[in-house]
PDB file of C-alpha atoms in Angstrom:
ATOM      1  CA  GLY A   1    -140.221 -60.882 -45.600  1.00 53.00           C
ATOM      2  CA  ALA A   2    -140.819 -62.434 -49.000  1.00 79.00           C
ATOM      3  CA  GLY A   3    -137.405 -63.028 -50.206  1.00 93.00           C
ATOM      4  CA  VAL A   4    -133.815 -63.424 -48.803  1.00 96.00           C
ATOM      5  CA  SER A   5    -132.505 -59.948 -47.283  1.00 97.00           C
ATOM      6  CA  GLN A   6    -128.956 -59.256 -46.687  1.00 97.00           C
ATOM      7  CA  SER A   7    -127.444 -56.332 -44.946  1.00 97.00           C
ATOM      8  CA  PRO A   8    -125.457 -54.206 -45.389  1.00 97.00           C
ATOM      9  CA  ARG A   9    -125.700 -53.753 -49.297  1.00 96.00           C
ATOM     10  CA  TYR A  10    -122.673 -52.055 -49.234  1.00 97.00           C
ATOM     11  CA  LYS A  11    -119.559 -52.151 -46.844  1.00 98.00           C
ATOM     12  CA  VAL A  12    -116.405 -50.369 -47.327  1.00 98.00           C
ATOM     13  CA  ALA A  13    -113.710 -51.639 -44.526  1.00 97.00           C
ATOM     14  CA  LYS A  14    -110.077 -50.751 -44.051  1.00 97.00           C
ATOM     15  CA  ARG A  15    -107.544 -53.282 -44.379  1.00 97.00           C
ATOM     16  CA  GLY A  16    -107.303 -55.091 -40.848  1.00 97.00           C
ATOM     17  CA  GLN A  17    -110.964 -54.240 -39.881  1.00 98.00           C
ATOM     18  CA  ASP A  18    -113.517 -57.033 -39.021  1.00 98.00           C
ATOM     19  CA  VAL A  19    -116.707 -56.996 -40.744  1.00 98.00           C
ATOM     20  CA  ALA A  20    -120.097 -58.873 -40.298  1.00 98.00           C
ATOM     21  CA  LEU A  21    -122.535 -59.759 -43.126  1.00 98.00           C
ATOM     22  CA  ARG A  22    -126.009 -60.596 -42.150  1.00 98.00           C
ATOM     23  CA  CYS A  23    -128.459 -62.622 -44.097  1.00 98.00           C
ATOM     24  CA  ASP A  24    -132.134 -63.451 -43.563  1.00 98.00           C
ATOM     25  CA  PRO A  25    -133.339 -66.301 -45.330  1.00 97.00           C
ATOM     26  CA  ILE A  26    -136.923 -66.912 -46.487  1.00 96.00           C
ATOM     27  CA  SER A  27    -138.821 -68.097 -43.181  1.00 94.00           C
ATOM     28  CA  GLY A  28    -138.750 -71.835 -43.095  1.00 91.00           C
ATOM     29  CA  HIS A  29    -136.105 -72.427 -45.528  1.00 92.00           C
ATOM     30  CA  VAL A  30    -133.704 -75.419 -44.069  1.00 92.00           C
ATOM     31  CA  SER A  31    -130.906 -74.930 -46.239  1.00 93.00           C
ATOM     32  CA  LEU A  32    -128.644 -71.727 -46.326  1.00 95.00           C
ATOM     33  CA  PHE A  33    -125.651 -71.103 -48.370  1.00 95.00           C
ATOM     34  CA  TRP A  34    -123.047 -68.429 -48.849  1.00 97.00           C
ATOM     35  CA  TYR A  35    -121.294 -67.575 -51.947  1.00 96.00           C
ATOM     36  CA  GLN A  36    -118.227 -65.108 -52.843  1.00 97.00           C
ATOM     37  CA  GLN A  37    -118.610 -63.747 -56.423  1.00 96.00           C
ATOM     38  CA  ALA A  38    -115.530 -61.758 -57.578  1.00 93.00           C
ATOM     39  CA  LEU A  39    -116.122 -59.376 -60.445  1.00 89.00           C
ATOM     40  CA  GLY A  40    -116.988 -61.050 -63.754  1.00 87.00           C
ATOM     41  CA  GLN A  41    -117.181 -64.516 -62.121  1.00 90.00           C
ATOM     42  CA  GLY A  42    -119.522 -66.840 -61.156  1.00 91.00           C
ATOM     43  CA  PRO A  43    -120.475 -67.226 -57.107  1.00 93.00           C
ATOM     44  CA  GLU A  44    -117.900 -69.501 -55.490  1.00 94.00           C
ATOM     45  CA  PHE A  45    -119.354 -71.361 -52.674  1.00 94.00           C
ATOM     46  CA  LEU A  46    -118.193 -70.975 -49.019  1.00 97.00           C
ATOM     47  CA  THR A  47    -120.293 -72.592 -46.634  1.00 97.00           C
ATOM     48  CA  TYR A  48    -123.550 -74.445 -46.231  1.00 94.00           C
ATOM     49  CA  PHE A  49    -125.878 -74.876 -43.487  1.00 96.00           C
ATOM     50  CA  GLN A  50    -128.807 -77.172 -42.682  1.00 94.00           C
ATOM     51  CA  ASN A  51    -130.932 -75.656 -40.029  1.00 95.00           C
ATOM     52  CA  GLU A  52    -128.131 -74.520 -37.448  1.00 96.00           C
ATOM     53  CA  ALA A  53    -125.675 -77.091 -38.272  1.00 96.00           C
ATOM     54  CA  GLN A  54    -122.589 -76.110 -40.630  1.00 96.00           C
ATOM     55  CA  LEU A  55    -122.378 -79.057 -42.648  1.00 94.00           C
ATOM     56  CA  ASP A  56    -119.882 -77.846 -45.158  1.00 94.00           C
ATOM     57  CA  LYS A  57    -117.417 -74.912 -44.733  1.00 94.00           C
ATOM     58  CA  SER A  58    -114.767 -76.339 -47.315  1.00 94.00           C
ATOM     59  CA  GLY A  59    -115.097 -73.265 -49.405  1.00 94.00           C
ATOM     60  CA  LEU A  60    -114.095 -70.704 -46.818  1.00 96.00           C
ATOM     61  CA  PRO A  61    -110.823 -69.341 -48.197  1.00 94.00           C
ATOM     62  CA  SER A  62    -109.173 -69.041 -44.481  1.00 94.00           C
ATOM     63  CA  ASP A  63    -109.558 -68.930 -40.965  1.00 95.00           C
ATOM     64  CA  ARG A  64    -110.349 -65.452 -40.848  1.00 97.00           C
ATOM     65  CA  PHE A  65    -113.901 -66.315 -42.226  1.00 98.00           C
ATOM     66  CA  PHE A  66    -116.344 -67.685 -39.979  1.00 97.00           C
ATOM     67  CA  ALA A  67    -120.034 -67.987 -40.505  1.00 98.00           C
ATOM     68  CA  GLU A  68    -122.913 -69.112 -38.012  1.00 97.00           C
ATOM     69  CA  ARG A  69    -126.569 -69.930 -37.837  1.00 97.00           C
ATOM     70  CA  PRO A  70    -127.148 -70.234 -34.175  1.00 96.00           C
ATOM     71  CA  GLU A  71    -131.041 -70.459 -34.269  1.00 94.00           C
ATOM     72  CA  GLY A  72    -131.399 -71.819 -37.585  1.00 93.00           C
ATOM     73  CA  SER A  73    -132.652 -68.852 -39.334  1.00 95.00           C
ATOM     74  CA  VAL A  74    -130.358 -65.753 -39.434  1.00 98.00           C
ATOM     75  CA  SER A  75    -126.905 -66.377 -40.607  1.00 98.00           C
ATOM     76  CA  THR A  76    -123.910 -64.096 -40.253  1.00 98.00           C
ATOM     77  CA  LEU A  77    -120.611 -64.207 -41.863  1.00 98.00           C
ATOM     78  CA  LYS A  78    -117.712 -62.714 -40.384  1.00 98.00           C
ATOM     79  CA  ILE A  79    -114.807 -61.878 -41.870  1.00 98.00           C
ATOM     80  CA  GLN A  80    -111.821 -60.795 -39.454  1.00 98.00           C
ATOM     81  CA  ARG A  81    -108.180 -58.685 -40.315  1.00 97.00           C
ATOM     82  CA  THR A  82    -109.983 -58.043 -43.888  1.00 98.00           C
ATOM     83  CA  GLN A  83    -107.459 -58.037 -46.865  1.00 97.00           C
ATOM     84  CA  GLN A  84    -107.748 -56.378 -50.216  1.00 96.00           C
ATOM     85  CA  GLU A  85    -108.641 -59.837 -51.792  1.00 96.00           C
ATOM     86  CA  ASP A  86    -111.604 -60.057 -49.517  1.00 97.00           C
ATOM     87  CA  SER A  87    -113.361 -57.275 -51.837  1.00 97.00           C
ATOM     88  CA  ALA A  88    -116.412 -59.159 -53.609  1.00 97.00           C
ATOM     89  CA  VAL A  89    -119.828 -59.593 -53.573  1.00 97.00           C
ATOM     90  CA  TYR A  90    -121.112 -61.761 -50.808  1.00 98.00           C
ATOM     91  CA  LEU A  91    -124.225 -63.650 -51.632  1.00 97.00           C
ATOM     92  CA  CYS A  92    -126.646 -65.676 -49.398  1.00 97.00           C
ATOM     93  CA  ALA A  93    -128.933 -68.168 -50.609  1.00 95.00           C
ATOM     94  CA  SER A  94    -131.599 -70.210 -48.959  1.00 94.00           C
ATOM     95  CA  SER A  95    -133.713 -73.207 -50.100  1.00 91.00           C
ATOM     96  CA  PRO A  96    -136.325 -75.394 -48.929  1.00 88.00           C
ATOM     97  CA  GLY A  97    -134.100 -78.240 -48.063  1.00 78.00           C
ATOM     98  CA  LEU A  98    -134.974 -81.576 -47.894  1.00 67.00           C
ATOM     99  CA  ALA A  99    -138.400 -81.122 -47.149  1.00 56.00           C
ATOM    100  CA  GLY A 100    -138.975 -79.225 -49.994  1.00 53.00           C
ATOM    101  CA  GLY A 101    -140.085 -81.840 -52.501  1.00 60.00           C
ATOM    102  CA  LEU A 102    -139.406 -81.023 -56.232  1.00 60.00           C
ATOM    103  CA  THR A 103    -138.126 -77.500 -55.559  1.00 67.00           C
ATOM    104  CA  LYS A 104    -135.788 -78.395 -52.595  1.00 73.00           C
ATOM    105  CA  ASN A 105    -132.676 -77.984 -54.533  1.00 78.00           C
ATOM    106  CA  ILE A 106    -133.907 -74.423 -56.022  1.00 87.00           C
ATOM    107  CA  GLN A 107    -131.873 -71.717 -54.317  1.00 90.00           C
ATOM    108  CA  TYR A 108    -133.243 -67.953 -53.653  1.00 93.00           C
ATOM    109  CA  PHE A 109    -130.661 -65.172 -53.536  1.00 95.00           C
ATOM    110  CA  GLY A 110    -130.232 -62.092 -51.698  1.00 96.00           C
ATOM    111  CA  ALA A 111    -129.110 -59.224 -53.607  1.00 95.00           C
ATOM    112  CA  GLY A 112    -125.572 -59.662 -51.946  1.00 96.00           C
ATOM    113  CA  THR A 113    -123.216 -57.548 -49.622  1.00 97.00           C
ATOM    114  CA  ARG A 114    -120.486 -55.571 -51.778  1.00 97.00           C
ATOM    115  CA  LEU A 115    -117.569 -55.533 -49.487  1.00 98.00           C
ATOM    116  CA  SER A 116    -114.534 -53.141 -50.443  1.00 97.00           C
ATOM    117  CA  VAL A 117    -111.459 -53.503 -48.536  1.00 97.00           C
ATOM    118  CA  LEU A 118    -108.989 -50.516 -48.897  1.00 95.00           C
TER     119      LEU A 118
ATOM    120  CA  SER B   1    -113.329 -74.523 -58.371  1.00 46.00           C
ATOM    121  CA  GLN B   2    -116.097 -73.990 -60.675  1.00 49.00           C
ATOM    122  CA  GLN B   3    -118.212 -77.060 -61.699  1.00 56.00           C
ATOM    123  CA  GLY B   4    -119.699 -75.692 -64.830  1.00 65.00           C
ATOM    124  CA  GLU B   5    -118.044 -73.631 -67.628  1.00 78.00           C
ATOM    125  CA  GLU B   6    -120.392 -71.659 -69.743  1.00 82.00           C
ATOM    126  CA  ASP B   7    -119.982 -70.907 -73.291  1.00 84.00           C
ATOM    127  CA  PRO B   8    -119.696 -68.462 -75.024  1.00 91.00           C
ATOM    128  CA  GLN B   9    -118.608 -65.808 -72.056  1.00 90.00           C
ATOM    129  CA  ALA B  10    -120.089 -63.060 -74.104  1.00 94.00           C
ATOM    130  CA  LEU B  11    -123.158 -62.912 -76.641  1.00 95.00           C
ATOM    131  CA  SER B  12    -124.776 -59.729 -78.177  1.00 96.00           C
ATOM    132  CA  ILE B  13    -127.830 -60.348 -80.289  1.00 96.00           C
ATOM    133  CA  GLN B  14    -130.884 -58.030 -81.576  1.00 97.00           C
ATOM    134  CA  GLU B  15    -133.826 -58.195 -79.959  1.00 97.00           C
ATOM    135  CA  GLY B  16    -136.115 -60.925 -81.759  1.00 97.00           C
ATOM    136  CA  GLU B  17    -133.262 -63.264 -82.088  1.00 97.00           C
ATOM    137  CA  ASN B  18    -132.653 -66.504 -80.154  1.00 97.00           C
ATOM    138  CA  ALA B  19    -129.790 -66.902 -77.921  1.00 97.00           C
ATOM    139  CA  THR B  20    -127.989 -70.141 -77.086  1.00 97.00           C
ATOM    140  CA  MET B  21    -125.554 -70.746 -74.300  1.00 96.00           C
ATOM    141  CA  ASN B  22    -123.750 -73.729 -73.620  1.00 94.00           C
ATOM    142  CA  CYS B  23    -122.532 -75.250 -70.099  1.00 91.00           C
ATOM    143  CA  SER B  24    -119.930 -78.270 -69.615  1.00 90.00           C
ATOM    144  CA  TYR B  25    -119.790 -79.562 -66.142  1.00 86.00           C
ATOM    145  CA  LYS B  26    -117.013 -81.853 -64.561  1.00 83.00           C
ATOM    146  CA  THR B  27    -118.377 -84.157 -61.820  1.00 80.00           C
ATOM    147  CA  SER B  28    -121.542 -86.297 -61.833  1.00 80.00           C
ATOM    148  CA  ILE B  29    -124.839 -84.490 -61.050  1.00 83.00           C
ATOM    149  CA  ASN B  30    -128.387 -85.219 -59.723  1.00 83.00           C
ATOM    150  CA  ASN B  31    -129.765 -82.137 -61.453  1.00 87.00           C
ATOM    151  CA  LEU B  32    -128.752 -79.053 -63.436  1.00 90.00           C
ATOM    152  CA  GLN B  33    -129.822 -75.430 -63.026  1.00 91.00           C
ATOM    153  CA  TRP B  34    -129.753 -72.263 -64.800  1.00 94.00           C
ATOM    154  CA  TYR B  35    -129.649 -68.762 -63.014  1.00 95.00           C
ATOM    155  CA  ARG B  36    -130.044 -65.373 -64.345  1.00 97.00           C
ATOM    156  CA  GLN B  37    -128.277 -62.206 -62.714  1.00 96.00           C
ATOM    157  CA  ASN B  38    -128.791 -58.795 -63.422  1.00 94.00           C
ATOM    158  CA  SER B  39    -126.216 -56.317 -62.935  1.00 89.00           C
ATOM    159  CA  GLY B  40    -125.826 -55.521 -59.381  1.00 84.00           C
ATOM    160  CA  ARG B  41    -128.493 -58.098 -58.275  1.00 87.00           C
ATOM    161  CA  GLY B  42    -128.437 -61.582 -56.469  1.00 89.00           C
ATOM    162  CA  LEU B  43    -129.240 -64.667 -58.949  1.00 94.00           C
ATOM    163  CA  VAL B  44    -132.648 -65.571 -59.792  1.00 95.00           C
ATOM    164  CA  HIS B  45    -133.336 -69.262 -60.741  1.00 94.00           C
ATOM    165  CA  LEU B  46    -134.852 -69.946 -64.116  1.00 96.00           C
ATOM    166  CA  ILE B  47    -135.133 -73.712 -64.768  1.00 94.00           C
ATOM    167  CA  LEU B  48    -134.073 -77.071 -63.152  1.00 92.00           C
ATOM    168  CA  ILE B  49    -133.282 -80.181 -65.245  1.00 92.00           C
ATOM    169  CA  ARG B  50    -133.077 -83.340 -63.424  1.00 90.00           C
ATOM    170  CA  SER B  51    -130.022 -86.061 -64.517  1.00 90.00           C
ATOM    171  CA  ASN B  52    -132.870 -88.448 -66.130  1.00 92.00           C
ATOM    172  CA  GLU B  53    -134.502 -85.811 -68.334  1.00 94.00           C
ATOM    173  CA  ARG B  54    -133.292 -84.873 -71.716  1.00 96.00           C
ATOM    174  CA  GLU B  55    -135.159 -81.502 -72.436  1.00 97.00           C
ATOM    175  CA  LYS B  56    -137.243 -79.068 -70.658  1.00 96.00           C
ATOM    176  CA  HIS B  57    -139.418 -76.004 -71.642  1.00 96.00           C
ATOM    177  CA  SER B  58    -140.382 -73.146 -69.545  1.00 95.00           C
ATOM    178  CA  GLY B  59    -141.945 -70.071 -71.475  1.00 96.00           C
ATOM    179  CA  ARG B  60    -139.438 -68.996 -73.882  1.00 97.00           C
ATOM    180  CA  LEU B  61    -136.753 -70.837 -72.473  1.00 97.00           C
ATOM    181  CA  ARG B  62    -135.542 -74.573 -73.369  1.00 98.00           C
ATOM    182  CA  VAL B  63    -132.848 -76.305 -71.526  1.00 97.00           C
ATOM    183  CA  THR B  64    -131.403 -79.797 -72.853  1.00 97.00           C
ATOM    184  CA  LEU B  65    -129.171 -82.029 -70.917  1.00 95.00           C
ATOM    185  CA  ASP B  66    -126.811 -84.649 -72.375  1.00 94.00           C
ATOM    186  CA  THR B  67    -125.039 -86.446 -69.372  1.00 92.00           C
ATOM    187  CA  SER B  68    -122.958 -88.472 -71.404  1.00 92.00           C
ATOM    188  CA  LYS B  69    -121.131 -85.347 -72.886  1.00 92.00           C
ATOM    189  CA  LYS B  70    -121.649 -83.658 -69.541  1.00 90.00           C
ATOM    190  CA  SER B  71    -123.058 -80.828 -71.181  1.00 92.00           C
ATOM    191  CA  SER B  72    -126.356 -78.712 -70.937  1.00 94.00           C
ATOM    192  CA  SER B  73    -127.777 -76.029 -73.421  1.00 96.00           C
ATOM    193  CA  LEU B  74    -130.106 -72.975 -72.532  1.00 97.00           C
ATOM    194  CA  LEU B  75    -132.219 -71.590 -75.492  1.00 98.00           C
ATOM    195  CA  ILE B  76    -134.056 -68.192 -75.117  1.00 98.00           C
ATOM    196  CA  THR B  77    -136.039 -67.741 -78.025  1.00 97.00           C
ATOM    197  CA  ALA B  78    -137.559 -64.230 -79.403  1.00 97.00           C
ATOM    198  CA  SER B  79    -135.179 -62.486 -77.300  1.00 97.00           C
ATOM    199  CA  ARG B  80    -136.153 -59.214 -75.626  1.00 97.00           C
ATOM    200  CA  ALA B  81    -133.683 -56.157 -74.307  1.00 96.00           C
ATOM    201  CA  ALA B  82    -135.015 -57.115 -70.846  1.00 96.00           C
ATOM    202  CA  ASP B  83    -133.177 -60.455 -71.219  1.00 97.00           C
ATOM    203  CA  THR B  84    -129.775 -58.610 -70.721  1.00 97.00           C
ATOM    204  CA  ALA B  85    -128.095 -60.346 -67.977  1.00 97.00           C
ATOM    205  CA  SER B  86    -125.561 -63.096 -66.940  1.00 96.00           C
ATOM    206  CA  TYR B  87    -126.782 -66.680 -67.249  1.00 96.00           C
ATOM    207  CA  PHE B  88    -125.260 -69.394 -65.203  1.00 94.00           C
ATOM    208  CA  CYS B  89    -125.407 -72.998 -65.084  1.00 92.00           C
ATOM    209  CA  ALA B  90    -125.161 -74.808 -61.803  1.00 90.00           C
ATOM    210  CA  GLY B  91    -124.701 -78.652 -61.290  1.00 82.00           C
ATOM    211  CA  GLY B  92    -124.096 -80.648 -58.253  1.00 69.00           C
ATOM    212  CA  SER B  93    -125.595 -82.904 -55.552  1.00 66.00           C
ATOM    213  CA  TYR B  94    -126.820 -80.714 -52.504  1.00 71.00           C
ATOM    214  CA  ILE B  95    -124.680 -77.841 -53.666  1.00 78.00           C
ATOM    215  CA  PRO B  96    -125.079 -76.290 -56.735  1.00 80.00           C
ATOM    216  CA  THR B  97    -121.704 -75.470 -58.041  1.00 82.00           C
ATOM    217  CA  PHE B  98    -121.617 -72.087 -60.377  1.00 87.00           C
ATOM    218  CA  GLY B  99    -119.878 -71.702 -63.814  1.00 85.00           C
ATOM    219  CA  ARG B 100    -118.379 -68.111 -64.572  1.00 88.00           C
ATOM    220  CA  GLY B 101    -121.405 -67.245 -66.825  1.00 92.00           C
ATOM    221  CA  THR B 102    -122.391 -65.957 -70.285  1.00 94.00           C
ATOM    222  CA  SER B 103    -122.727 -62.510 -70.428  1.00 95.00           C
ATOM    223  CA  LEU B 104    -126.038 -61.626 -73.036  1.00 97.00           C
ATOM    224  CA  ILE B 105    -126.547 -58.185 -74.210  1.00 97.00           C
ATOM    225  CA  VAL B 106    -129.818 -57.784 -76.411  1.00 97.00           C
ATOM    226  CA  HIS B 107    -129.993 -54.855 -78.381  1.00 96.00           C
ATOM    227  CA  PRO B 108    -133.332 -53.379 -78.862  1.00 93.00           C
TER     228      PRO B 108
END
């Protein structure tokens, strides 16, 4: 597709359930980012990939959060044993990365997955 | 923690008026970006200004950057109802770090 695609758009989970959120970045984009956005707040950085390498995961709030990008394209954010405080919109963004010239830092966002933990 | 802080948090104006939003950031940056987010959607990139630039224009948008004060401003001229959205600044090196945003409402 032309843009970043995230699925599902909405996810309702019972507390304690595991969830997996998918991100399809723009084809050829080297960099991929996950953000968590609480209501009325800006996106908070979770983790960053350059191709398949996870270069920064300093924003992951706990060891219940895990992200992967095994083939350097599609990425999955997994949250184990979900808790109510995990309720938020999870945004994925991709950017051209090092090969992108002047546009390398511009991020292209998906519409997000809204996670509600009951 | 969030790199930028936008001011004001909320702004309500009439169509045709100009809207000015400010952003302050904490650490050194290579560039600063402004994004827009419509309700329930992802962020859309508006404009990027490099740390060695002071002002940049794109259509009805004008961005300024003052690295000595660690601040930036976004001016939207001749606003339209369709400009209603939240606006975020993002600064940083390879990972843009976002502020809390300014919620702009433009009344028709």
